[in-house]
């Protein structure tokens, strides 16, 4: 089996790894609640898309969770 004749220097390793940094995904602000969301998709926080309510985000939540979420949305306004 071939064996490397010389070890990689820290500098060389770091130079290679300089391209491995993760980039932030392209997020936009929700026009209704202001949360950072993916573009061209319904806001998962308030259920709005293009100023219209598309999904009911309170469906499937308990009374306690619903109250908490309602409070969060009102705080952001
Ligand atoms: Zn929203």
mmCIF file of N, CA, C and O and ligand atoms in Angstrom:
data_model
loop_
_atom_site.group_PDB
_atom_site.id
_atom_site.type_symbol
_atom_site.label_atom_id
_atom_site.label_comp_id
_atom_site.label_asym_id
_atom_site.label_seq_id
_atom_site.Cartn_x
_atom_site.Cartn_y
_atom_site.Cartn_z
ATOM 1 N N UNK A 1 0.834 -1.191 0.000
ATOM 2 C CA UNK A 1 0.000 0.000 0.000
ATOM 3 C C UNK A 1 0.873 1.247 0.000
ATOM 4 O O UNK A 1 1.878 1.312 0.708
ATOM 5 N N UNK A 2 0.492 2.210 -0.822
ATOM 6 C CA UNK A 2 1.272 3.450 -0.889
ATOM 7 C C UNK A 2 1.124 4.236 0.413
ATOM 8 O O UNK A 2 0.052 4.286 1.009
ATOM 9 N N UNK A 3 2.234 4.812 0.822
ATOM 10 C CA UNK A 3 2.234 5.603 2.058
ATOM 11 C C UNK A 3 2.660 7.032 1.701
ATOM 12 O O UNK A 3 3.614 7.204 0.941
ATOM 13 N N UNK A 4 1.951 8.052 2.211
ATOM 14 C CA UNK A 4 2.353 9.432 1.902
ATOM 15 C C UNK A 4 3.784 9.691 2.361
ATOM 16 O O UNK A 4 4.151 9.351 3.485
ATOM 17 N N UNK A 5 4.591 10.313 1.481
ATOM 18 C CA UNK A 5 5.995 10.502 1.831
ATOM 19 C C UNK A 5 6.186 11.677 2.793
ATOM 20 O O UNK A 5 7.207 11.773 3.450
ATOM 21 N N UNK A 6 5.192 12.539 2.833
ATOM 22 C CA UNK A 6 5.340 13.720 3.707
ATOM 23 C C UNK A 6 3.976 14.049 4.313
ATOM 24 O O UNK A 6 2.960 13.938 3.632
ATOM 25 N N UNK A 7 3.962 14.440 5.574
ATOM 26 C CA UNK A 7 2.677 14.776 6.195
ATOM 27 C C UNK A 7 2.203 16.147 5.706
ATOM 28 O O UNK A 7 3.013 16.965 5.278
ATOM 29 N N UNK A 8 0.867 16.367 5.760
ATOM 30 C CA UNK A 8 0.305 17.661 5.380
ATOM 31 C C UNK A 8 0.526 18.643 6.511
ATOM 32 O O UNK A 8 0.217 18.340 7.672
ATOM 33 N N UNK A 9 1.022 19.814 6.173
ATOM 34 C CA UNK A 9 1.243 20.842 7.201
ATOM 35 C C UNK A 9 -0.104 21.370 7.688
ATOM 36 O O UNK A 9 -1.116 21.265 6.990
ATOM 37 N N UNK A 10 -0.103 21.967 8.871
ATOM 38 C CA UNK A 10 -1.332 22.581 9.399
ATOM 39 C C UNK A 10 -1.855 23.638 8.435
ATOM 40 O O UNK A 10 -3.059 23.781 8.241
ATOM 41 N N UNK A 11 -0.921 24.394 7.876
ATOM 42 C CA UNK A 11 -1.299 25.453 6.935
ATOM 43 C C UNK A 11 -2.050 24.874 5.747
ATOM 44 O O UNK A 11 -3.087 25.396 5.328
ATOM 45 N N UNK A 12 -1.516 23.780 5.209
ATOM 46 C CA UNK A 12 -2.140 23.164 4.042
ATOM 47 C C UNK A 12 -3.529 22.598 4.385
ATOM 48 O O UNK A 12 -4.489 22.770 3.623
ATOM 49 N N UNK A 13 -3.622 21.966 5.552
ATOM 50 C CA UNK A 13 -4.901 21.411 6.004
ATOM 51 C C UNK A 13 -5.918 22.539 6.205
ATOM 52 O O UNK A 13 -7.061 22.454 5.744
ATOM 53 N N UNK A 14 -5.462 23.617 6.854
ATOM 54 C CA UNK A 14 -6.378 24.739 7.122
ATOM 55 C C UNK A 14 -6.825 25.423 5.835
ATOM 56 O O UNK A 14 -7.968 25.863 5.735
ATOM 57 N N UNK A 15 -5.911 25.509 4.871
ATOM 58 C CA UNK A 15 -6.279 26.116 3.582
ATOM 59 C C UNK A 15 -7.364 25.294 2.896
ATOM 60 O O UNK A 15 -8.315 25.839 2.332
ATOM 61 N N UNK A 16 -7.229 23.986 2.955
ATOM 62 C CA UNK A 16 -8.243 23.119 2.350
ATOM 63 C C UNK A 16 -9.577 23.306 3.067
ATOM 64 O O UNK A 16 -10.638 23.404 2.445
ATOM 65 N N UNK A 17 -9.519 23.365 4.406
ATOM 66 C CA UNK A 17 -10.755 23.449 5.200
ATOM 67 C C UNK A 17 -11.410 24.833 5.148
ATOM 68 O O UNK A 17 -12.547 24.977 5.605
ATOM 69 N N UNK A 18 -10.695 25.817 4.624
ATOM 70 C CA UNK A 18 -11.278 27.162 4.555
ATOM 71 C C UNK A 18 -12.509 27.192 3.654
ATOM 72 O O UNK A 18 -13.330 28.104 3.726
ATOM 73 N N UNK A 19 -12.662 26.214 2.798
ATOM 74 C CA UNK A 19 -13.818 26.154 1.895
ATOM 75 C C UNK A 19 -14.964 25.333 2.475
ATOM 76 O O UNK A 19 -15.977 25.148 1.821
ATOM 77 N N UNK A 20 -14.802 24.809 3.694
ATOM 78 C CA UNK A 20 -15.823 23.907 4.252
ATOM 79 C C UNK A 20 -16.830 24.611 5.139
ATOM 80 O O UNK A 20 -17.721 23.970 5.682
ATOM 81 N N UNK A 21 -16.692 25.927 5.289
ATOM 82 C CA UNK A 21 -17.611 26.648 6.168
ATOM 83 C C UNK A 21 -19.037 26.560 5.644
ATOM 84 O O UNK A 21 -19.263 26.588 4.429
ATOM 85 N N UNK A 22 -20.008 26.468 6.571
ATOM 86 C CA UNK A 22 -21.413 26.395 6.177
ATOM 87 C C UNK A 22 -21.938 27.798 5.914
ATOM 88 O O UNK A 22 -21.609 28.734 6.634
ATOM 89 N N UNK A 23 -22.758 27.914 4.889
ATOM 90 C CA UNK A 23 -23.367 29.205 4.574
ATOM 91 C C UNK A 23 -24.781 29.252 5.125
ATOM 92 O O UNK A 23 -25.468 28.229 5.149
ATOM 93 N N UNK A 24 -25.231 30.433 5.517
ATOM 94 C CA UNK A 24 -26.612 30.603 5.957
ATOM 95 C C UNK A 24 -27.536 30.426 4.763
ATOM 96 O O UNK A 24 -27.224 30.901 3.673
ATOM 97 N N UNK A 25 -28.671 29.736 5.002
ATOM 98 C CA UNK A 25 -29.600 29.580 3.896
ATOM 99 C C UNK A 25 -30.282 30.926 3.622
ATOM 100 O O UNK A 25 -30.304 31.803 4.469
ATOM 101 N N UNK A 26 -30.820 31.086 2.457
ATOM 102 C CA UNK A 26 -31.395 32.347 2.004
ATOM 103 C C UNK A 26 -32.769 32.567 2.639
ATOM 104 O O UNK A 26 -33.779 32.111 2.123
ATOM 105 N N UNK A 27 -32.776 33.251 3.778
ATOM 106 C CA UNK A 27 -34.028 33.458 4.498
ATOM 107 C C UNK A 27 -34.565 34.863 4.245
ATOM 108 O O UNK A 27 -33.806 35.800 4.068
ATOM 109 N N UNK A 28 -35.882 34.977 4.221
ATOM 110 C CA UNK A 28 -36.521 36.292 4.087
ATOM 111 C C UNK A 28 -37.405 36.545 5.309
ATOM 112 O O UNK A 28 -37.658 35.630 6.077
ATOM 113 N N UNK A 29 -37.851 37.767 5.459
ATOM 114 C CA UNK A 29 -38.725 38.118 6.573
ATOM 115 C C UNK A 29 -40.171 37.874 6.184
ATOM 116 O O UNK A 29 -40.589 38.281 5.104
ATOM 117 N N UNK A 30 -40.931 37.242 7.077
ATOM 118 C CA UNK A 30 -42.359 37.057 6.835
ATOM 119 C C UNK A 30 -43.040 38.418 6.837
ATOM 120 O O UNK A 30 -42.792 39.236 7.716
ATOM 121 N N UNK A 31 -43.893 38.660 5.837
ATOM 122 C CA UNK A 31 -44.539 39.972 5.723
ATOM 123 C C UNK A 31 -45.603 40.173 6.800
ATOM 124 O O UNK A 31 -46.022 41.285 7.070
ATOM 125 N N UNK A 32 -46.051 39.065 7.411
ATOM 126 C CA UNK A 32 -47.089 39.181 8.430
ATOM 127 C C UNK A 32 -46.531 39.243 9.844
ATOM 128 O O UNK A 32 -46.861 40.149 10.606
ATOM 129 N N UNK A 33 -45.663 38.291 10.203
ATOM 130 C CA UNK A 33 -45.168 38.245 11.585
ATOM 131 C C UNK A 33 -43.709 38.660 11.721
ATOM 132 O O UNK A 33 -43.240 38.904 12.827
ATOM 133 N N UNK A 34 -42.977 38.754 10.612
ATOM 134 C CA UNK A 34 -41.592 39.213 10.687
ATOM 135 C C UNK A 34 -40.568 38.147 11.017
ATOM 136 O O UNK A 34 -39.390 38.450 11.154
ATOM 137 N N UNK A 35 -40.999 36.883 11.160
ATOM 138 C CA UNK A 35 -40.052 35.791 11.406
ATOM 139 C C UNK A 35 -39.208 35.544 10.166
ATOM 140 O O UNK A 35 -39.644 35.845 9.060
ATOM 141 N N UNK A 36 -38.028 34.978 10.340
ATOM 142 C CA UNK A 36 -37.173 34.631 9.212
ATOM 143 C C UNK A 36 -37.656 33.289 8.650
ATOM 144 O O UNK A 36 -37.663 32.286 9.359
ATOM 145 N N UNK A 37 -38.089 33.294 7.378
ATOM 146 C CA UNK A 37 -38.668 32.090 6.769
ATOM 147 C C UNK A 37 -38.049 31.827 5.408
ATOM 148 O O UNK A 37 -37.393 32.703 4.834
ATOM 149 N N UNK A 38 -38.288 30.622 4.883
ATOM 150 C CA UNK A 38 -37.815 30.270 3.553
ATOM 151 C C UNK A 38 -38.677 30.985 2.517
ATOM 152 O O UNK A 38 -39.895 31.081 2.691
ATOM 153 N N UNK A 39 -38.085 31.504 1.430
ATOM 154 C CA UNK A 39 -38.871 32.199 0.420
ATOM 155 C C UNK A 39 -39.803 31.254 -0.351
ATOM 156 O O UNK A 39 -39.529 30.058 -0.469
ATOM 157 N N UNK A 40 -40.899 31.783 -0.860
ATOM 158 C CA UNK A 40 -41.896 31.059 -1.663
ATOM 159 C C UNK A 40 -42.575 29.941 -0.889
ATOM 160 O O UNK A 40 -43.024 28.949 -1.462
ATOM 161 N N UNK A 41 -42.627 30.082 0.442
ATOM 162 C CA UNK A 41 -43.284 29.060 1.243
ATOM 163 C C UNK A 41 -44.152 29.698 2.309
ATOM 164 O O UNK A 41 -43.889 30.814 2.744
ATOM 165 N N UNK A 42 -45.199 28.971 2.716
ATOM 166 C CA UNK A 42 -46.090 29.463 3.759
ATOM 167 C C UNK A 42 -45.301 29.601 5.066
ATOM 168 O O UNK A 42 -44.498 28.738 5.397
ATOM 169 N N UNK A 43 -45.534 30.692 5.761
ATOM 170 C CA UNK A 43 -44.841 30.923 7.028
ATOM 171 C C UNK A 43 -45.297 29.884 8.057
ATOM 172 O O UNK A 43 -46.483 29.784 8.345
ATOM 173 N N UNK A 44 -44.365 29.090 8.614
ATOM 174 C CA UNK A 44 -44.765 28.075 9.588
ATOM 175 C C UNK A 44 -45.126 28.658 10.952
ATOM 176 O O UNK A 44 -45.689 27.969 11.797
ATOM 177 N N UNK A 45 -44.807 29.932 11.186
ATOM 178 C CA UNK A 45 -45.069 30.552 12.482
ATOM 179 C C UNK A 45 -46.472 31.140 12.556
ATOM 180 O O UNK A 45 -47.126 31.064 13.591
ATOM 181 N N UNK A 46 -46.928 31.782 11.459
ATOM 182 C CA UNK A 46 -48.252 32.407 11.500
ATOM 183 C C UNK A 46 -49.217 31.837 10.458
ATOM 184 O O UNK A 46 -50.403 32.131 10.512
ATOM 185 N N UNK A 47 -48.727 31.025 9.495
ATOM 186 C CA UNK A 47 -49.607 30.406 8.512
ATOM 187 C C UNK A 47 -50.018 31.318 7.373
ATOM 188 O O UNK A 47 -50.961 31.024 6.652
ATOM 189 N N UNK A 48 -49.317 32.438 7.202
ATOM 190 C CA UNK A 48 -49.669 33.382 6.147
ATOM 191 C C UNK A 48 -48.765 33.223 4.930
ATOM 192 O O UNK A 48 -47.596 32.856 5.048
ATOM 193 N N UNK A 49 -49.325 33.480 3.763
ATOM 194 C CA UNK A 49 -48.548 33.541 2.531
ATOM 195 C C UNK A 49 -49.123 34.663 1.684
ATOM 196 O O UNK A 49 -50.323 34.674 1.417
ATOM 197 N N UNK A 50 -48.297 35.594 1.292
ATOM 198 C CA UNK A 50 -48.728 36.764 0.522
ATOM 199 C C UNK A 50 -49.907 37.477 1.170
ATOM 200 O O UNK A 50 -50.960 37.705 0.550
ATOM 201 N N UNK A 51 -49.774 37.810 2.447
ATOM 202 C CA UNK A 51 -50.769 38.584 3.205
ATOM 203 C C UNK A 51 -52.106 37.863 3.405
ATOM 204 O O UNK A 51 -53.074 38.467 3.818
ATOM 205 N N UNK A 52 -52.185 36.591 3.054
ATOM 206 C CA UNK A 52 -53.426 35.843 3.262
ATOM 207 C C UNK A 52 -53.150 34.671 4.191
ATOM 208 O O UNK A 52 -52.101 34.039 4.097
ATOM 209 N N UNK A 53 -54.135 34.348 5.052
ATOM 210 C CA UNK A 53 -53.962 33.198 5.920
ATOM 211 C C UNK A 53 -54.253 31.940 5.111
ATOM 212 O O UNK A 53 -55.323 31.798 4.540
ATOM 213 N N UNK A 54 -53.281 31.058 5.035
ATOM 214 C CA UNK A 54 -53.415 29.853 4.215
ATOM 215 C C UNK A 54 -53.646 28.629 5.094
ATOM 216 O O UNK A 54 -54.473 27.776 4.780
ATOM 217 N N UNK A 55 -52.904 28.532 6.201
ATOM 218 C CA UNK A 55 -53.095 27.394 7.094
ATOM 219 C C UNK A 55 -53.374 27.903 8.506
ATOM 220 O O UNK A 55 -52.948 28.986 8.877
ATOM 221 N N UNK A 56 -54.124 27.094 9.269
ATOM 222 C CA UNK A 56 -54.413 27.442 10.652
ATOM 223 C C UNK A 56 -53.328 26.829 11.537
ATOM 224 O O UNK A 56 -53.283 25.623 11.732
ATOM 225 N N UNK A 57 -52.445 27.685 12.048
ATOM 226 C CA UNK A 57 -51.331 27.180 12.863
ATOM 227 C C UNK A 57 -51.774 26.753 14.265
ATOM 228 O O UNK A 57 -51.027 26.080 14.968
ATOM 229 N N UNK A 58 -52.989 27.117 14.646
ATOM 230 C CA UNK A 58 -53.456 26.755 15.982
ATOM 231 C C UNK A 58 -54.129 25.383 16.008
ATOM 232 O O UNK A 58 -54.375 24.824 17.062
ATOM 233 N N UNK A 59 -54.415 24.846 14.813
ATOM 234 C CA UNK A 59 -55.051 23.540 14.734
ATOM 235 C C UNK A 59 -54.093 22.476 15.278
ATOM 236 O O UNK A 59 -52.922 22.464 14.946
ATOM 237 N N UNK A 60 -54.592 21.589 16.089
ATOM 238 C CA UNK A 60 -53.769 20.504 16.613
ATOM 239 C C UNK A 60 -52.956 20.884 17.838
ATOM 240 O O UNK A 60 -52.130 20.110 18.294
ATOM 241 N N UNK A 61 -53.156 22.082 18.365
ATOM 242 C CA UNK A 61 -52.454 22.481 19.581
ATOM 243 C C UNK A 61 -53.409 22.375 20.771
ATOM 244 O O UNK A 61 -54.615 22.496 20.620
ATOM 245 N N UNK A 62 -52.834 22.155 21.944
ATOM 246 C CA UNK A 62 -53.673 22.148 23.142
ATOM 247 C C UNK A 62 -54.010 23.596 23.499
ATOM 248 O O UNK A 62 -53.429 24.523 22.944
ATOM 249 N N UNK A 63 -54.949 23.763 24.421
ATOM 250 C CA UNK A 63 -55.399 25.101 24.794
ATOM 251 C C UNK A 63 -54.228 25.935 25.329
ATOM 252 O O UNK A 63 -54.093 27.111 25.031
ATOM 253 N N UNK A 64 -53.355 25.280 26.103
ATOM 254 C CA UNK A 64 -52.213 25.956 26.722
ATOM 255 C C UNK A 64 -51.219 26.417 25.639
ATOM 256 O O UNK A 64 -50.745 27.558 25.660
ATOM 257 N N UNK A 65 -50.899 25.506 24.684
ATOM 258 C CA UNK A 65 -49.957 25.829 23.603
ATOM 259 C C UNK A 65 -50.503 26.958 22.740
ATOM 260 O O UNK A 65 -49.773 27.835 22.298
ATOM 261 N N UNK A 66 -51.835 26.906 22.514
ATOM 262 C CA UNK A 66 -52.505 27.913 21.687
ATOM 263 C C UNK A 66 -52.360 29.300 22.305
ATOM 264 O O UNK A 66 -52.028 30.267 21.641
ATOM 265 N N UNK A 67 -52.556 29.363 23.616
ATOM 266 C CA UNK A 67 -52.470 30.623 24.344
ATOM 267 C C UNK A 67 -51.045 31.179 24.250
ATOM 268 O O UNK A 67 -50.839 32.372 24.031
ATOM 269 N N UNK A 68 -50.058 30.293 24.383
ATOM 270 C CA UNK A 68 -48.649 30.686 24.341
ATOM 271 C C UNK A 68 -48.294 31.240 22.961
ATOM 272 O O UNK A 68 -47.642 32.277 22.835
ATOM 273 N N UNK A 69 -48.754 30.535 21.916
ATOM 274 C CA UNK A 69 -48.445 30.940 20.544
ATOM 275 C C UNK A 69 -49.115 32.277 20.212
ATOM 276 O O UNK A 69 -48.514 33.143 19.587
ATOM 277 N N UNK A 70 -50.360 32.421 20.686
ATOM 278 C CA UNK A 70 -51.100 33.670 20.445
ATOM 279 C C UNK A 70 -50.342 34.846 21.059
ATOM 280 O O UNK A 70 -50.206 35.910 20.455
ATOM 281 N N UNK A 71 -49.779 34.609 22.247
ATOM 282 C CA UNK A 71 -49.024 35.641 22.965
ATOM 283 C C UNK A 71 -47.760 36.009 22.175
ATOM 284 O O UNK A 71 -47.423 37.187 22.022
ATOM 285 N N UNK A 72 -47.079 34.988 21.646
ATOM 286 C CA UNK A 72 -45.843 35.200 20.859
ATOM 287 C C UNK A 72 -46.115 36.068 19.637
ATOM 288 O O UNK A 72 -45.366 36.991 19.342
ATOM 289 N N UNK A 73 -47.208 35.755 18.933
ATOM 290 C CA UNK A 73 -47.551 36.484 17.710
ATOM 291 C C UNK A 73 -47.882 37.940 18.050
ATOM 292 O O UNK A 73 -47.437 38.851 17.364
ATOM 293 N N UNK A 74 -48.619 38.147 19.143
ATOM 294 C CA UNK A 74 -48.980 39.512 19.531
ATOM 295 C C UNK A 74 -47.769 40.328 19.966
ATOM 296 O O UNK A 74 -47.700 41.519 19.720
ATOM 297 N N UNK A 75 -46.793 39.662 20.574
ATOM 298 C CA UNK A 75 -45.587 40.360 21.016
ATOM 299 C C UNK A 75 -44.787 40.903 19.826
ATOM 300 O O UNK A 75 -44.174 41.955 19.906
ATOM 301 N N UNK A 76 -44.801 40.133 18.733
ATOM 302 C CA UNK A 76 -44.010 40.530 17.574
ATOM 303 C C UNK A 76 -44.641 41.676 16.782
ATOM 304 O O UNK A 76 -43.970 42.354 16.029
ATOM 305 N N UNK A 77 -45.929 41.884 16.964
ATOM 306 C CA UNK A 77 -46.590 42.965 16.219
ATOM 307 C C UNK A 77 -46.220 44.348 16.742
ATOM 308 O O UNK A 77 -45.818 44.523 17.845
HETATM 309 ZN ZN1 LIG B 1 -45.329 34.710 9.514
#
